[in-house]
Coordinates of C-alpha atoms in Angstrom, one line a residue:
M17 CA -0.1 0.0 0.3
Y18 CA 1.2 3.6 -0.7
L19 CA -0.2 7.0 0.0
H20 CA -1.5 7.9 -3.7
N21 CA -3.5 11.0 -2.7
I22 CA -3.4 14.5 -0.2
K23 CA -6.1 16.9 0.3
I24 CA -5.5 20.2 2.7
W25 CA -8.2 22.7 3.4
N26 CA -6.7 25.6 5.5
F27 CA -3.3 24.6 6.9
R28 CA -1.1 27.3 7.1
K29 CA 0.2 28.5 4.1
V30 CA -2.9 26.3 2.1
G31 CA -6.5 27.7 2.0
T32 CA -9.4 26.7 0.0
S33 CA -9.1 26.9 -3.7
D34 CA -12.1 29.2 -4.1
K35 CA -10.3 31.6 -1.4
S36 CA -14.0 31.9 0.4
G37 CA -12.3 29.6 3.9
E38 CA -15.4 27.6 3.9
I39 CA -14.7 23.9 3.7
R40 CA -16.2 21.8 1.1
I41 CA -15.6 19.0 -0.6
D42 CA -15.1 20.4 -3.9
N43 CA -12.7 23.1 -2.8
P44 CA -9.8 22.0 -1.2
G45 CA -6.3 24.2 -1.3
I46 CA -4.0 21.2 -2.4
D47 CA -5.5 18.1 -4.4
L48 CA -2.3 16.3 -4.9
T49 CA -1.5 12.7 -6.2
L50 CA 1.4 11.5 -5.5
N51 CA 3.5 8.9 -7.1
P52 CA 3.4 5.1 -5.8
H53 CA 7.6 5.0 -5.3
L54 CA 9.7 8.6 -5.7
N55 CA 7.9 12.3 -4.9
V56 CA 10.2 15.5 -4.6
L57 CA 9.1 18.3 -3.3
I58 CA 10.8 21.3 -5.1
G59 CA 10.7 25.1 -4.7
E60 CA 11.7 28.5 -2.8
N61 CA 12.2 28.8 0.4
N62 CA 8.4 29.1 2.4
S63 CA 6.6 27.8 -0.2
G64 CA 4.4 25.1 1.4
K65 CA 7.3 22.4 1.1
T66 CA 7.2 21.6 5.0
T67 CA 3.2 22.4 5.2
I68 CA 2.8 19.5 2.5
V69 CA 5.0 17.5 5.1
D70 CA 3.2 18.2 8.3
A71 CA -0.2 17.8 6.8
I72 CA 0.9 14.4 6.2
R73 CA 2.5 13.3 9.7
L74 CA -0.4 14.7 11.2
V75 CA -2.9 12.3 9.6
L76 CA -0.9 9.2 9.6
G77 CA 1.6 9.3 12.5
S78 CA 5.5 8.4 12.5
Q79 CA 7.3 5.7 13.5
A80 CA 9.2 7.9 16.0
F81 CA 6.1 8.4 17.5
D82 CA 7.0 11.9 17.6
Y83 CA 4.1 14.3 19.2
Y84 CA 2.7 16.9 17.3
K85 CA 0.0 19.2 18.2
V86 CA -2.0 21.5 16.4
E87 CA -2.2 24.7 17.1
D88 CA -4.3 28.2 16.5
K89 CA -1.1 29.2 14.1
D90 CA -1.6 26.8 12.0
F91 CA -4.9 27.4 11.0
H92 CA -5.0 29.2 7.6
F93 CA -5.2 33.0 7.8
G94 CA -6.8 34.7 4.9
A95 CA -8.3 37.6 3.5
A96 CA -10.9 36.7 6.2
G97 CA -8.6 36.4 8.6
R98 CA -7.3 33.3 10.8
S99 CA -10.0 30.3 9.5
R100 CA -12.0 28.4 12.5
E101 CA -11.5 24.8 10.8
M102 CA -8.9 22.8 8.8
R103 CA -9.3 19.5 7.2
I104 CA -6.4 17.4 6.0
E105 CA -7.5 13.9 3.9
C106 CA -5.0 10.8 2.5
T107 CA -6.0 8.1 0.2
I108 CA -4.4 4.8 0.5
K109 CA -4.1 2.9 -2.4
G110 CA -2.6 -0.3 -3.9
F111 CA -3.6 -2.7 -1.0
D112 CA -3.1 -6.3 -1.1
A113 CA -5.7 -9.0 0.7
D114 CA -4.0 -9.3 3.7
E115 CA -3.1 -5.5 4.3
A116 CA -6.4 -4.4 3.1
G117 CA -7.6 -7.2 6.0
A118 CA -6.5 -4.9 8.7
F119 CA -8.7 -2.1 8.0
L120 CA -11.8 -4.1 6.7
E121 CA -14.2 -1.1 9.1
W122 CA -13.1 1.5 7.4
I123 CA -11.7 0.5 3.7
S124 CA -13.4 1.4 0.6
F125 CA -13.8 0.4 -3.5
D126 CA -12.4 3.1 -5.7
E127 CA -14.0 3.6 -9.5
K128 CA -11.9 0.6 -10.7
K129 CA -13.1 -1.4 -8.1
K130 CA -9.8 -1.8 -6.5
F131 CA -9.4 -1.4 -2.6
E132 CA -9.2 2.3 -0.9
L133 CA -9.1 3.9 2.3
R134 CA -9.5 7.8 3.4
V135 CA -7.9 8.9 6.8
W136 CA -8.5 12.4 7.3
L137 CA -7.6 14.9 10.3
Y138 CA -10.8 17.3 11.0
A139 CA -9.8 20.0 13.9
Y140 CA -11.6 23.0 15.0
V141 CA -11.3 26.4 17.2
R142 CA -14.1 25.8 20.3
D143 CA -14.1 28.3 23.2
N144 CA -10.1 28.9 22.4
R145 CA -9.0 25.2 22.2
V146 CA -8.2 23.4 19.3
I147 CA -10.1 20.3 18.9
V148 CA -8.7 17.5 16.6
N149 CA -10.4 14.3 15.4
V150 CA -8.9 11.5 12.9
K151 CA -11.3 9.3 11.1
A152 CA -11.6 7.2 8.5
G153 CA -14.0 5.1 6.6
A154 CA -16.4 5.4 3.1
D155 CA -18.7 7.7 3.9
S156 CA -18.4 11.3 5.3
E157 CA -18.9 10.4 8.6
G158 CA -16.3 8.4 9.4
T159 CA -15.4 6.4 12.6
F160 CA -12.4 6.6 14.7
M161 CA -10.0 3.8 14.0
D162 CA -8.5 1.7 16.7
A163 CA -4.5 2.0 17.8
A164 CA -4.0 -1.3 15.9
A165 CA -4.9 -0.2 12.3
K166 CA -3.2 3.3 12.8
D167 CA 0.0 1.8 13.4
L168 CA 0.0 0.3 10.4
L169 CA -0.1 3.8 8.5
R170 CA 2.6 5.1 10.6
L171 CA 5.7 6.7 8.3
T172 CA 9.2 6.8 8.7
Y173 CA 10.2 10.3 8.6
L174 CA 13.9 12.0 8.8
K175 CA 13.2 15.8 9.7
P176 CA 15.5 18.8 8.0
L177 CA 19.1 19.4 9.5
R178 CA 18.8 16.2 11.6
D179 CA 21.0 15.5 14.8
A180 CA 21.5 11.8 13.2
E181 CA 23.9 11.5 16.0
S182 CA 21.2 11.8 18.7
E183 CA 18.9 10.1 17.0
L184 CA 21.8 6.8 16.7
S185 CA 22.6 6.8 20.3
P186 CA 22.0 5.3 23.4
G187 CA 18.8 6.5 24.9
Y188 CA 14.7 5.9 26.6
K189 CA 13.7 7.1 23.3
S190 CA 16.8 5.9 21.2
R191 CA 15.4 5.6 17.7
L192 CA 18.0 3.0 16.8
A193 CA 16.0 0.5 19.5
Q194 CA 12.4 1.6 17.5
I195 CA 13.7 0.7 14.3
L196 CA 15.7 -2.4 15.5
I197 CA 12.7 -3.9 17.9
N198 CA 10.2 -4.1 14.7
D199 CA 13.1 -7.0 12.9
P200 CA 12.1 -10.1 13.0
L201 CA 15.0 -10.4 14.7
F202 CA 14.4 -9.1 17.8
K203 CA 10.4 -10.7 18.2
D204 CA 9.7 -13.0 21.2
Q205 CA 10.6 -16.3 20.5
F206 CA 8.7 -19.2 22.1
G207 CA 9.4 -23.3 22.8
P208 CA 7.3 -26.0 23.6
E209 CA 4.5 -25.6 25.6
N210 CA 4.5 -21.8 24.1
Q211 CA 7.2 -21.1 26.9
K212 CA 8.6 -17.5 25.9
L213 CA 13.0 -18.0 25.2
K214 CA 15.2 -15.7 26.0
H215 CA 17.2 -14.0 23.1
T216 CA 20.7 -14.3 22.7
L217 CA 21.0 -10.8 23.5
E218 CA 19.3 -11.3 26.9
K219 CA 21.7 -14.1 27.5
Y220 CA 25.0 -12.2 26.4
V221 CA 23.5 -9.3 29.3
S222 CA 23.1 -12.1 31.7
N223 CA 26.6 -13.6 31.4
A224 CA 28.1 -10.5 31.5
N225 CA 26.4 -9.8 34.7
K226 CA 27.6 -13.1 36.2
L227 CA 31.2 -12.0 35.4
I228 CA 30.5 -8.0 36.9
R229 CA 28.9 -9.4 40.0
D230 CA 32.0 -12.1 40.6
Y231 CA 34.6 -9.2 40.1
F232 CA 32.9 -7.2 42.9
T233 CA 32.4 -10.2 45.5
L234 CA 35.0 -12.5 44.5
D235 CA 38.5 -13.0 46.8
S236 CA 40.3 -14.0 43.8
L237 CA 39.4 -14.9 40.4
D238 CA 40.2 -18.6 39.3
K239 CA 40.9 -18.9 35.5
D240 CA 37.8 -21.3 33.7
D241 CA 35.9 -20.9 31.1
I242 CA 33.2 -17.8 32.5
H243 CA 36.2 -16.1 34.2
E244 CA 39.2 -16.2 31.5
I245 CA 38.7 -12.3 30.7
L246 CA 39.3 -11.6 34.0
E247 CA 42.3 -13.9 35.0
G248 CA 45.0 -11.3 36.5
T249 CA 42.7 -8.6 37.9
S250 CA 42.2 -7.6 41.3
G251 CA 38.7 -7.3 41.1
G252 CA 36.4 -4.9 42.8
K253 CA 36.1 -5.9 46.3
A254 CA 37.5 -4.0 48.4
L255 CA 35.4 -1.3 46.8
K256 CA 32.3 -3.2 47.5
D257 CA 32.9 -4.2 50.8
K258 CA 33.5 0.0 51.3
L259 CA 29.9 0.5 49.9
E260 CA 28.2 -2.3 52.0
G261 CA 30.5 -1.0 55.3
F262 CA 28.4 2.9 55.0
L263 CA 24.9 1.1 54.2
N264 CA 25.2 -1.1 57.2
E265 CA 25.6 1.9 58.8
F266 CA 22.7 3.2 57.7
F267 CA 20.4 0.3 58.4
H268 CA 19.2 -1.2 61.4
I269 CA 21.2 -4.1 62.5
D270 CA 18.7 -6.4 61.5
E271 CA 18.4 -4.8 58.3
S272 CA 21.8 -6.7 56.4
Q273 CA 22.3 -5.3 52.9
D274 CA 24.1 -6.8 50.0
P275 CA 24.3 -4.1 47.3
Y276 CA 25.7 -5.5 43.5
F277 CA 26.4 -3.8 41.0
H278 CA 25.3 -4.9 37.3
I279 CA 24.1 -3.8 33.9
S280 CA 20.5 -2.6 34.7
G281 CA 17.7 -3.6 32.4
S282 CA 18.7 -7.4 31.1
E283 CA 15.3 -7.5 29.0
L284 CA 15.8 -6.9 25.5
A285 CA 13.6 -4.0 24.8
S286 CA 16.0 -2.3 27.2
I287 CA 18.7 -3.9 26.0
L288 CA 18.3 -2.4 22.4
R289 CA 18.1 1.2 24.3
R290 CA 21.1 1.1 25.5
L291 CA 22.9 0.3 21.6
G292 CA 24.6 3.0 19.7
L293 CA 25.3 3.0 16.2
S294 CA 28.5 4.5 14.8
L295 CA 31.1 4.3 11.7
E296 CA 34.3 4.6 13.5
E297 CA 35.9 4.7 16.7
N298 CA 36.7 8.6 16.4
R299 CA 33.6 10.7 16.3
S300 CA 32.3 10.9 12.2
G301 CA 31.3 14.0 10.7
L302 CA 27.8 15.1 9.8
G303 CA 27.8 13.9 6.4
A304 CA 28.6 10.4 7.2
L305 CA 26.5 9.8 10.4
N306 CA 23.3 11.6 8.0
K307 CA 24.1 8.9 5.6
L308 CA 24.1 6.2 8.4
F309 CA 20.9 7.3 9.5
I310 CA 18.8 6.8 6.0
A311 CA 20.5 3.7 6.2
A312 CA 19.4 2.6 9.8
E313 CA 15.7 3.7 8.8
L314 CA 15.8 1.6 5.5
L315 CA 16.4 -1.5 7.8
L316 CA 13.3 -0.6 9.3
L317 CA 11.3 -0.6 5.9
Q318 CA 12.6 -3.0 3.7
G319 CA 12.5 -5.5 6.7
K320 CA 10.6 -8.6 5.7
G321 CA 8.7 -8.8 8.8
F322 CA 7.7 -5.4 8.3
S323 CA 3.9 -4.6 8.0
G324 CA 2.4 -1.3 7.4
L325 CA 3.0 1.7 4.7
R326 CA 6.3 1.6 3.3
L327 CA 6.7 5.3 3.3
L328 CA 10.1 7.1 3.9
M329 CA 9.3 11.0 4.1
V330 CA 13.3 12.6 4.2
E331 CA 13.2 16.8 4.7
E332 CA 16.2 18.5 2.7
L333 CA 17.9 15.1 1.8
E334 CA 20.6 17.1 1.0
A335 CA 21.4 18.0 4.8
H336 CA 25.1 18.0 5.5
L337 CA 25.9 16.5 1.9
H338 CA 28.1 17.9 -1.0
P339 CA 26.7 17.1 -4.2
Q340 CA 28.5 13.9 -5.3
A341 CA 27.0 12.4 -1.7
Q342 CA 23.6 13.8 -2.9
V343 CA 23.6 11.8 -5.9
R344 CA 25.0 8.9 -4.7
V345 CA 22.2 8.7 -1.8
I346 CA 19.5 9.5 -4.3
N347 CA 20.6 7.2 -6.7
A348 CA 20.9 4.1 -4.2
L349 CA 17.0 5.0 -3.2
Q350 CA 15.9 5.1 -6.2
N351 CA 17.7 1.4 -6.3
T352 CA 15.8 0.3 -3.1
R353 CA 12.9 1.6 -4.2
R354 CA 12.4 -1.0 -7.3
D355 CA 13.9 -3.5 -4.7
F356 CA 11.4 -3.3 -2.0
N357 CA 8.6 -1.2 -3.3
N358 CA 9.3 1.7 -0.9
Q359 CA 7.4 5.4 -1.1
F360 CA 9.6 8.3 -1.1
I361 CA 8.5 11.7 -0.3
L362 CA 11.8 13.8 -0.3
T363 CA 11.8 17.8 -0.3
T364 CA 14.8 19.5 -1.2
H365 CA 16.7 22.9 -2.0
S366 CA 19.3 21.2 -4.1
T367 CA 19.9 22.4 -7.4
T368 CA 22.0 19.2 -8.1
L369 CA 19.1 16.6 -7.4
A370 CA 16.8 18.9 -9.2
S371 CA 19.1 18.0 -12.5
K372 CA 19.7 14.4 -11.4
L373 CA 16.6 13.2 -11.0
E374 CA 13.2 12.5 -13.4
L375 CA 11.5 15.5 -14.1
N376 CA 8.6 13.1 -14.3
N377 CA 8.8 12.7 -10.1
F378 CA 8.9 16.3 -9.1
I379 CA 6.0 18.5 -7.3
L380 CA 6.6 22.3 -7.8
T381 CA 5.3 23.9 -4.6
H382 CA 4.8 27.7 -4.6
S383 CA 2.8 30.5 -2.7
G384 CA 0.8 27.6 -0.9
Q385 CA -0.1 25.5 -4.3
A386 CA 1.3 22.0 -5.5
F387 CA 1.7 21.5 -8.8
S388 CA 2.6 17.9 -10.2
L389 CA 5.3 18.1 -13.3
G390 CA 4.6 14.4 -14.4
H391 CA 2.9 13.1 -17.5
G392 CA 0.1 14.8 -18.6
Q393 CA 0.2 17.5 -16.5
T394 CA 2.3 19.5 -18.1
G395 CA 2.9 21.2 -21.1
L396 CA 6.1 18.8 -21.8
Y397 CA 5.5 15.5 -24.4
V398 CA 7.1 12.3 -23.6
D399 CA 10.3 13.5 -25.8
D400 CA 10.4 17.0 -24.0
Y401 CA 10.7 14.9 -20.9
E402 CA 13.6 12.6 -22.6
F403 CA 15.2 15.8 -23.7
L404 CA 15.1 17.3 -20.5
E405 CA 16.5 14.8 -18.8
R406 CA 19.5 15.0 -20.7
F407 CA 20.6 18.2 -20.7
L408 CA 18.9 20.4 -17.6
D409 CA 21.9 21.0 -15.4
A410 CA 22.2 22.0 -12.0
T411 CA 23.0 25.9 -13.0
Q412 CA 19.6 25.5 -15.3
A413 CA 17.4 23.7 -12.3
N414 CA 17.5 27.3 -10.5
L415 CA 14.0 27.8 -12.6
F416 CA 12.6 25.0 -9.7
F417 CA 13.3 27.7 -6.9
A418 CA 12.4 30.9 -8.6
K419 CA 9.4 33.3 -8.5
G420 CA 10.2 34.4 -11.7
V421 CA 12.4 33.1 -14.4
L422 CA 14.2 34.3 -17.6
L423 CA 14.8 31.7 -20.2
V424 CA 17.7 33.6 -22.7
E425 CA 19.4 31.7 -25.7
G426 CA 23.3 31.8 -24.9
A427 CA 25.9 33.3 -22.7
G428 CA 26.1 37.0 -23.7
E429 CA 22.0 37.2 -22.7
N430 CA 23.3 35.3 -19.2
I431 CA 25.9 37.9 -18.3
L432 CA 24.0 41.2 -19.9
V433 CA 20.6 40.9 -18.7
P434 CA 21.3 40.9 -14.6
A435 CA 23.1 44.1 -15.2
I436 CA 20.3 46.0 -16.9
A437 CA 18.3 44.6 -14.5
E438 CA 20.3 46.3 -11.9
I439 CA 20.8 49.6 -13.7
I440 CA 16.9 50.0 -14.1
G441 CA 16.1 49.1 -10.3
R442 CA 14.7 45.6 -11.1
P443 CA 17.8 43.7 -9.4
L444 CA 17.0 39.7 -10.2
D445 CA 17.9 38.3 -7.0
K446 CA 16.1 40.8 -4.6
Y447 CA 12.6 39.6 -7.1
G448 CA 13.5 35.9 -7.2
V449 CA 14.1 35.9 -10.7
S450 CA 16.6 33.2 -12.1
V451 CA 18.0 33.7 -15.6
V452 CA 18.5 30.2 -17.4
S453 CA 20.9 29.7 -20.6
V454 CA 19.2 27.2 -22.8
G455 CA 22.6 27.4 -25.2
S456 CA 20.1 27.2 -28.1
K457 CA 16.5 28.1 -29.5
A458 CA 15.2 25.0 -27.2
F459 CA 12.9 27.6 -25.5
L460 CA 9.8 25.4 -25.9
R461 CA 11.0 22.7 -24.1
Y462 CA 12.1 24.5 -20.7
S463 CA 9.2 27.0 -21.2
K464 CA 6.1 24.2 -21.1
I465 CA 7.8 22.8 -17.7
F466 CA 5.3 26.0 -16.5
K467 CA 2.2 24.8 -18.7
R468 CA -0.7 23.4 -17.4
N469 CA -3.1 20.4 -19.1
D470 CA -5.1 20.6 -15.9
E471 CA -7.6 23.5 -14.6
A472 CA -4.7 24.9 -12.3
T473 CA -2.5 28.2 -12.9
L474 CA 0.7 27.8 -11.7
P475 CA 1.5 31.4 -10.2
I476 CA 5.4 31.6 -11.7
K477 CA 6.0 34.2 -14.5
V478 CA 8.4 33.3 -17.5
A479 CA 9.7 35.7 -20.1
I480 CA 11.7 34.2 -23.2
I481 CA 14.6 36.6 -24.6
T482 CA 15.6 35.7 -27.8
D483 CA 16.9 36.7 -31.2
L484 CA 14.3 37.6 -34.0
D485 CA 17.5 36.0 -36.4
I486 CA 17.0 37.7 -39.7
E487 CA 20.4 37.8 -40.8
Q488 CA 22.0 41.0 -42.2
I489 CA 24.4 41.4 -45.1
D490 CA 26.4 44.8 -46.0
V491 CA 26.2 44.5 -49.3
G492 CA 28.2 48.0 -49.8
N493 CA 26.9 51.3 -50.3
G494 CA 25.5 51.5 -47.0
T495 CA 22.8 48.7 -48.7
I496 CA 21.7 46.5 -45.8
Q497 CA 19.8 43.0 -47.2
S498 CA 18.7 39.4 -45.9
K499 CA 20.4 35.7 -46.7
K500 CA 18.5 32.7 -46.3
R501 CA 20.0 29.3 -47.8
G502 CA 22.8 31.5 -49.3
K503 CA 20.8 33.6 -51.6
M504 CA 20.8 37.3 -51.2
K505 CA 16.6 38.5 -50.5
L506 CA 14.5 41.6 -49.1
V507 CA 14.7 41.8 -45.6
P508 CA 11.8 40.2 -44.1
N509 CA 9.2 41.9 -42.6
A510 CA 9.7 41.9 -39.3
V511 CA 6.3 42.4 -37.3
E512 CA 5.5 39.0 -39.4
E513 CA 8.3 37.1 -38.3
S514 CA 7.6 38.3 -34.7
K515 CA 4.2 37.3 -34.9
K516 CA 5.6 33.7 -36.0
L517 CA 8.2 33.5 -32.9
V518 CA 5.2 35.0 -30.6
S519 CA 2.9 32.3 -31.3
Q520 CA 5.1 29.6 -30.8
Y521 CA 5.9 30.4 -27.3
D522 CA 3.7 32.4 -25.8
S523 CA 1.0 31.0 -23.4
E524 CA -2.8 31.8 -23.5
D525 CA -3.3 33.0 -19.5
G526 CA 0.1 35.7 -20.7
R527 CA 2.2 34.1 -17.9
I528 CA 4.7 33.1 -20.3
K529 CA 5.7 35.8 -23.4
T530 CA 8.6 35.9 -25.7
Y531 CA 10.4 39.2 -26.1
H532 CA 13.1 39.5 -29.3
S533 CA 15.6 41.6 -31.1
P534 CA 14.1 44.0 -33.2
L535 CA 15.8 42.5 -36.2
W536 CA 18.6 39.8 -36.2
T537 CA 21.0 39.3 -32.8
M538 CA 20.8 40.7 -29.3
E539 CA 24.5 42.2 -30.3
Y540 CA 23.9 43.5 -33.6
D541 CA 20.7 45.7 -33.0
L542 CA 22.3 47.0 -29.7
A543 CA 25.0 48.2 -31.9
T544 CA 22.3 50.3 -34.0
G545 CA 20.8 51.8 -31.1
N546 CA 22.3 54.7 -28.5
F547 CA 25.1 52.0 -27.5
A548 CA 26.6 51.6 -30.5
E549 CA 29.8 53.1 -29.0
Y550 CA 29.7 50.6 -25.7
M551 CA 29.2 48.0 -28.4
N552 CA 32.2 48.6 -30.3
C553 CA 34.3 49.2 -27.6
A554 CA 33.5 45.9 -25.7
T555 CA 34.0 43.9 -29.0
Y556 CA 37.4 45.3 -29.4
I557 CA 38.3 44.2 -25.8
A558 CA 36.8 40.8 -26.5
Q559 CA 39.1 40.5 -30.1
L560 CA 42.3 40.9 -27.7
A561 CA 41.2 38.4 -25.2
K562 CA 40.2 36.5 -28.1
S563 CA 43.8 36.6 -29.6
R564 CA 45.6 36.2 -26.2
I565 CA 43.8 32.8 -26.1
A566 CA 44.4 31.9 -29.7
S567 CA 48.1 32.7 -29.1
H568 CA 47.9 30.4 -25.8
N569 CA 48.6 33.7 -23.8
F570 CA 46.0 33.3 -21.1
K571 CA 46.5 36.1 -19.1
G572 CA 43.6 38.6 -17.7
I573 CA 42.5 42.3 -19.7
T574 CA 43.4 44.6 -16.8
N575 CA 41.2 47.5 -16.1
H576 CA 44.5 49.8 -17.7
E577 CA 44.5 47.7 -20.8
A578 CA 40.9 47.8 -21.3
F579 CA 41.1 51.9 -21.0
V580 CA 43.6 52.2 -23.4
R581 CA 41.5 49.6 -25.9
I582 CA 38.7 51.8 -25.2
R583 CA 40.3 54.8 -26.9
K584 CA 41.4 53.4 -29.5
A585 CA 37.8 51.7 -30.5
R586 CA 36.8 55.7 -30.1
D587 CA 39.1 56.3 -32.9
F588 CA 37.8 53.4 -35.2
Y589 CA 34.2 54.8 -34.4
G590 CA 34.9 58.3 -35.0
K591 CA 36.6 57.8 -38.2
W592 CA 33.1 55.9 -39.7
Q593 CA 31.4 58.3 -38.7
E594 CA 33.3 60.8 -40.5
K595 CA 33.0 58.6 -43.5
N596 CA 29.1 59.0 -43.0
L597 CA 28.6 55.4 -42.8
S598 CA 25.0 54.8 -41.6
Q599 CA 24.0 53.6 -38.0
E600 CA 23.6 49.6 -39.8
A601 CA 26.8 49.8 -41.5
I602 CA 28.6 50.7 -38.3
A603 CA 26.9 48.0 -36.6
F604 CA 27.7 45.3 -39.4
R605 CA 31.1 46.5 -38.5
I606 CA 31.0 45.6 -34.7
Y607 CA 29.3 42.7 -34.9
E608 CA 31.6 41.4 -37.8
R609 CA 34.0 40.9 -35.1
L610 CA 31.5 38.3 -33.4
A611 CA 30.5 36.7 -36.2
N612 CA 34.3 36.3 -37.7
N613 CA 34.7 34.6 -34.5
K614 CA 37.8 36.9 -33.3
A615 CA 35.6 37.9 -30.3
S616 CA 33.8 35.9 -28.0
K617 CA 30.0 37.1 -27.2
A618 CA 30.3 36.0 -23.5
V619 CA 34.0 38.5 -23.1
T620 CA 31.5 41.3 -25.0
A621 CA 29.1 40.8 -22.5
Q622 CA 31.0 41.1 -19.7
W623 CA 32.7 44.0 -20.8
L624 CA 29.3 46.2 -21.8
A625 CA 28.2 45.2 -18.6
K626 CA 31.1 46.7 -17.0
M627 CA 31.2 49.6 -18.6
L628 CA 27.1 49.9 -18.1
L629 CA 27.3 49.4 -14.2
W630 CA 30.9 51.8 -14.2
H631 CA 27.9 54.5 -15.2
K632 CA 25.0 53.0 -13.8
S633 CA 23.0 56.5 -12.9
K634 CA 24.0 58.4 -16.6
V635 CA 23.0 55.7 -18.6
K636 CA 19.8 54.4 -16.9
E637 CA 17.3 56.9 -18.5
L638 CA 19.5 56.5 -22.2
L639 CA 18.8 52.8 -21.7
L640 CA 15.2 53.2 -21.2
A641 CA 14.9 55.4 -23.8
D642 CA 16.5 52.7 -26.2
P643 CA 13.9 50.9 -28.7
N644 CA 16.7 48.8 -28.8
F645 CA 17.1 47.3 -25.2
K646 CA 13.3 47.8 -24.9
Y647 CA 12.6 44.1 -25.3
I648 CA 15.3 43.8 -22.5
T649 CA 14.2 46.0 -20.4
D650 CA 10.3 44.8 -21.1
A651 CA 10.9 40.8 -20.2
I652 CA 12.6 42.5 -16.8
Y653 CA 9.8 44.0 -15.7
H654 CA 7.3 41.4 -16.9
V655 CA 8.9 38.6 -14.5
T656 CA 9.6 41.0 -12.0
K657 CA 6.1 43.0 -12.7
P658 CA 4.2 43.0 -8.8
A659 CA 0.6 41.5 -8.0
D660 CA -0.8 44.7 -8.5
G661 CA 0.2 45.7 -11.8
N662 CA 2.4 48.5 -11.0
N663 CA 5.3 47.6 -13.3
G664 CA 7.9 50.3 -11.4
K665 CA 8.7 52.2 -14.5

């Protein structure tokens, strides 16, 4: 059996889908169907991942029997104030006949005539007290479950920033003891006439206690099988005699005392609570202990004698693990899920994990909502999933943790766009916006992650910044033409080309929008506008960097060298103007350095960004007035636009 679905009404960040605050069967704030095996909750901080995790814990309980009390602050605070009632409902499926037998009073059948168990928590506030009921059943009333049935639904939970050393240490509430006691190795065994047999560990402790008692009572320790380990030691009889003497002074003469030293708790449960689990004699690092703790939990979930819900829920799997270790652990978990049919619910902030896991297993949380990225839920086709699993890397995986996403074509835009955002007063980090370089025109595959096939609206804005790509050719005499398939032709109508591009990428709800350069590439088009001189200087500096790399001279460009190049570049620009060259012809000469691979687009963008930031206060108004920069600034405004509709210009 596995957790198939969770619905949440008015719990913490999650309200109701219609914002009414009234709990009805058709308006849960979250209605999330889970995969039977692996589920990964991703999203920015405070987006609702822990809300979902804690909701599941409240209904099902945990193997560690952690106590969780519903408090007033757990009720959703919405437009109408603090709600007075909440509901969380879990649906369990996948039962075999034996599992279903344990829930006969509450189990029902789904539309496919398969076993289904609905368990829900309903809480409300009365007279400043929070009343909580957990019920199950096929009808709306339900009945309370007995303890034996509820115990079969308990999940295994690893909290974030867990103290693995403490969890694996001896103690009355030892988690290690809870894990071990559920293994068949430590179950009660009975002999003839149903007589309970001593466990081997109990026999070992009994023998150890006999040795300890003899150590403190015998005058001399003879060499035999049981005392061989004590041979040659003086024993502790004198110490015990002193203790006995003090006691005899404290008691009446007819109350003779015979104290003895021993290992307390000789029953198996007590012995297990005194066991610890370590990797080495020296204290292990947090990462190693975290892996040991996860491995110990898997002992319980994968035990042959385990009966119950095999659900492991881990918050921040990456806690204390470096990227390579994260990948090894998640690969191992994915292998074990196939071998033992476990179900995993993980939360992560790790871009490394987000880039290595199958997109089909992701659940994107945002503003108290949850969106499955599984097959059929997004605008992605099967081959899109395969493409993204091949090419989506750790840097691009930032898009899963953003409030807004800027998809750009290459490294040049990736460098320049954040600088422009800072200049116009929209620093992307302050607005939670990620810039994702796709390295090609694969925008559609990435943007379709955020398109929904269901009725839900994913409230993340996406801007695609791309080139219109109408190639320009300078045929002399200031005449610019376009070339397609090697043939010269008139420049295509930019408006028509724009419509084609927009229709290909934009979403109907306006959340995903395309912003393209006016004519050709970003670099060429910027060279035709107010910042042509800046582009000329940037490409000229980049040309020096390229020539050094070509000659295996990897010395960087100093600011002094850059200023010298800037003066020379200005001289070139002045001579072009003296020749009365059109702005397009000048732009072509600037862009030629990039087109002929004499300068790097990335280095050009880096130096252009530096120069713009050097003159930040002076260039802001000029930049906003430049029509060739408008598509970039419009894209930035789109993904940083406040909810009230004020674009901040």
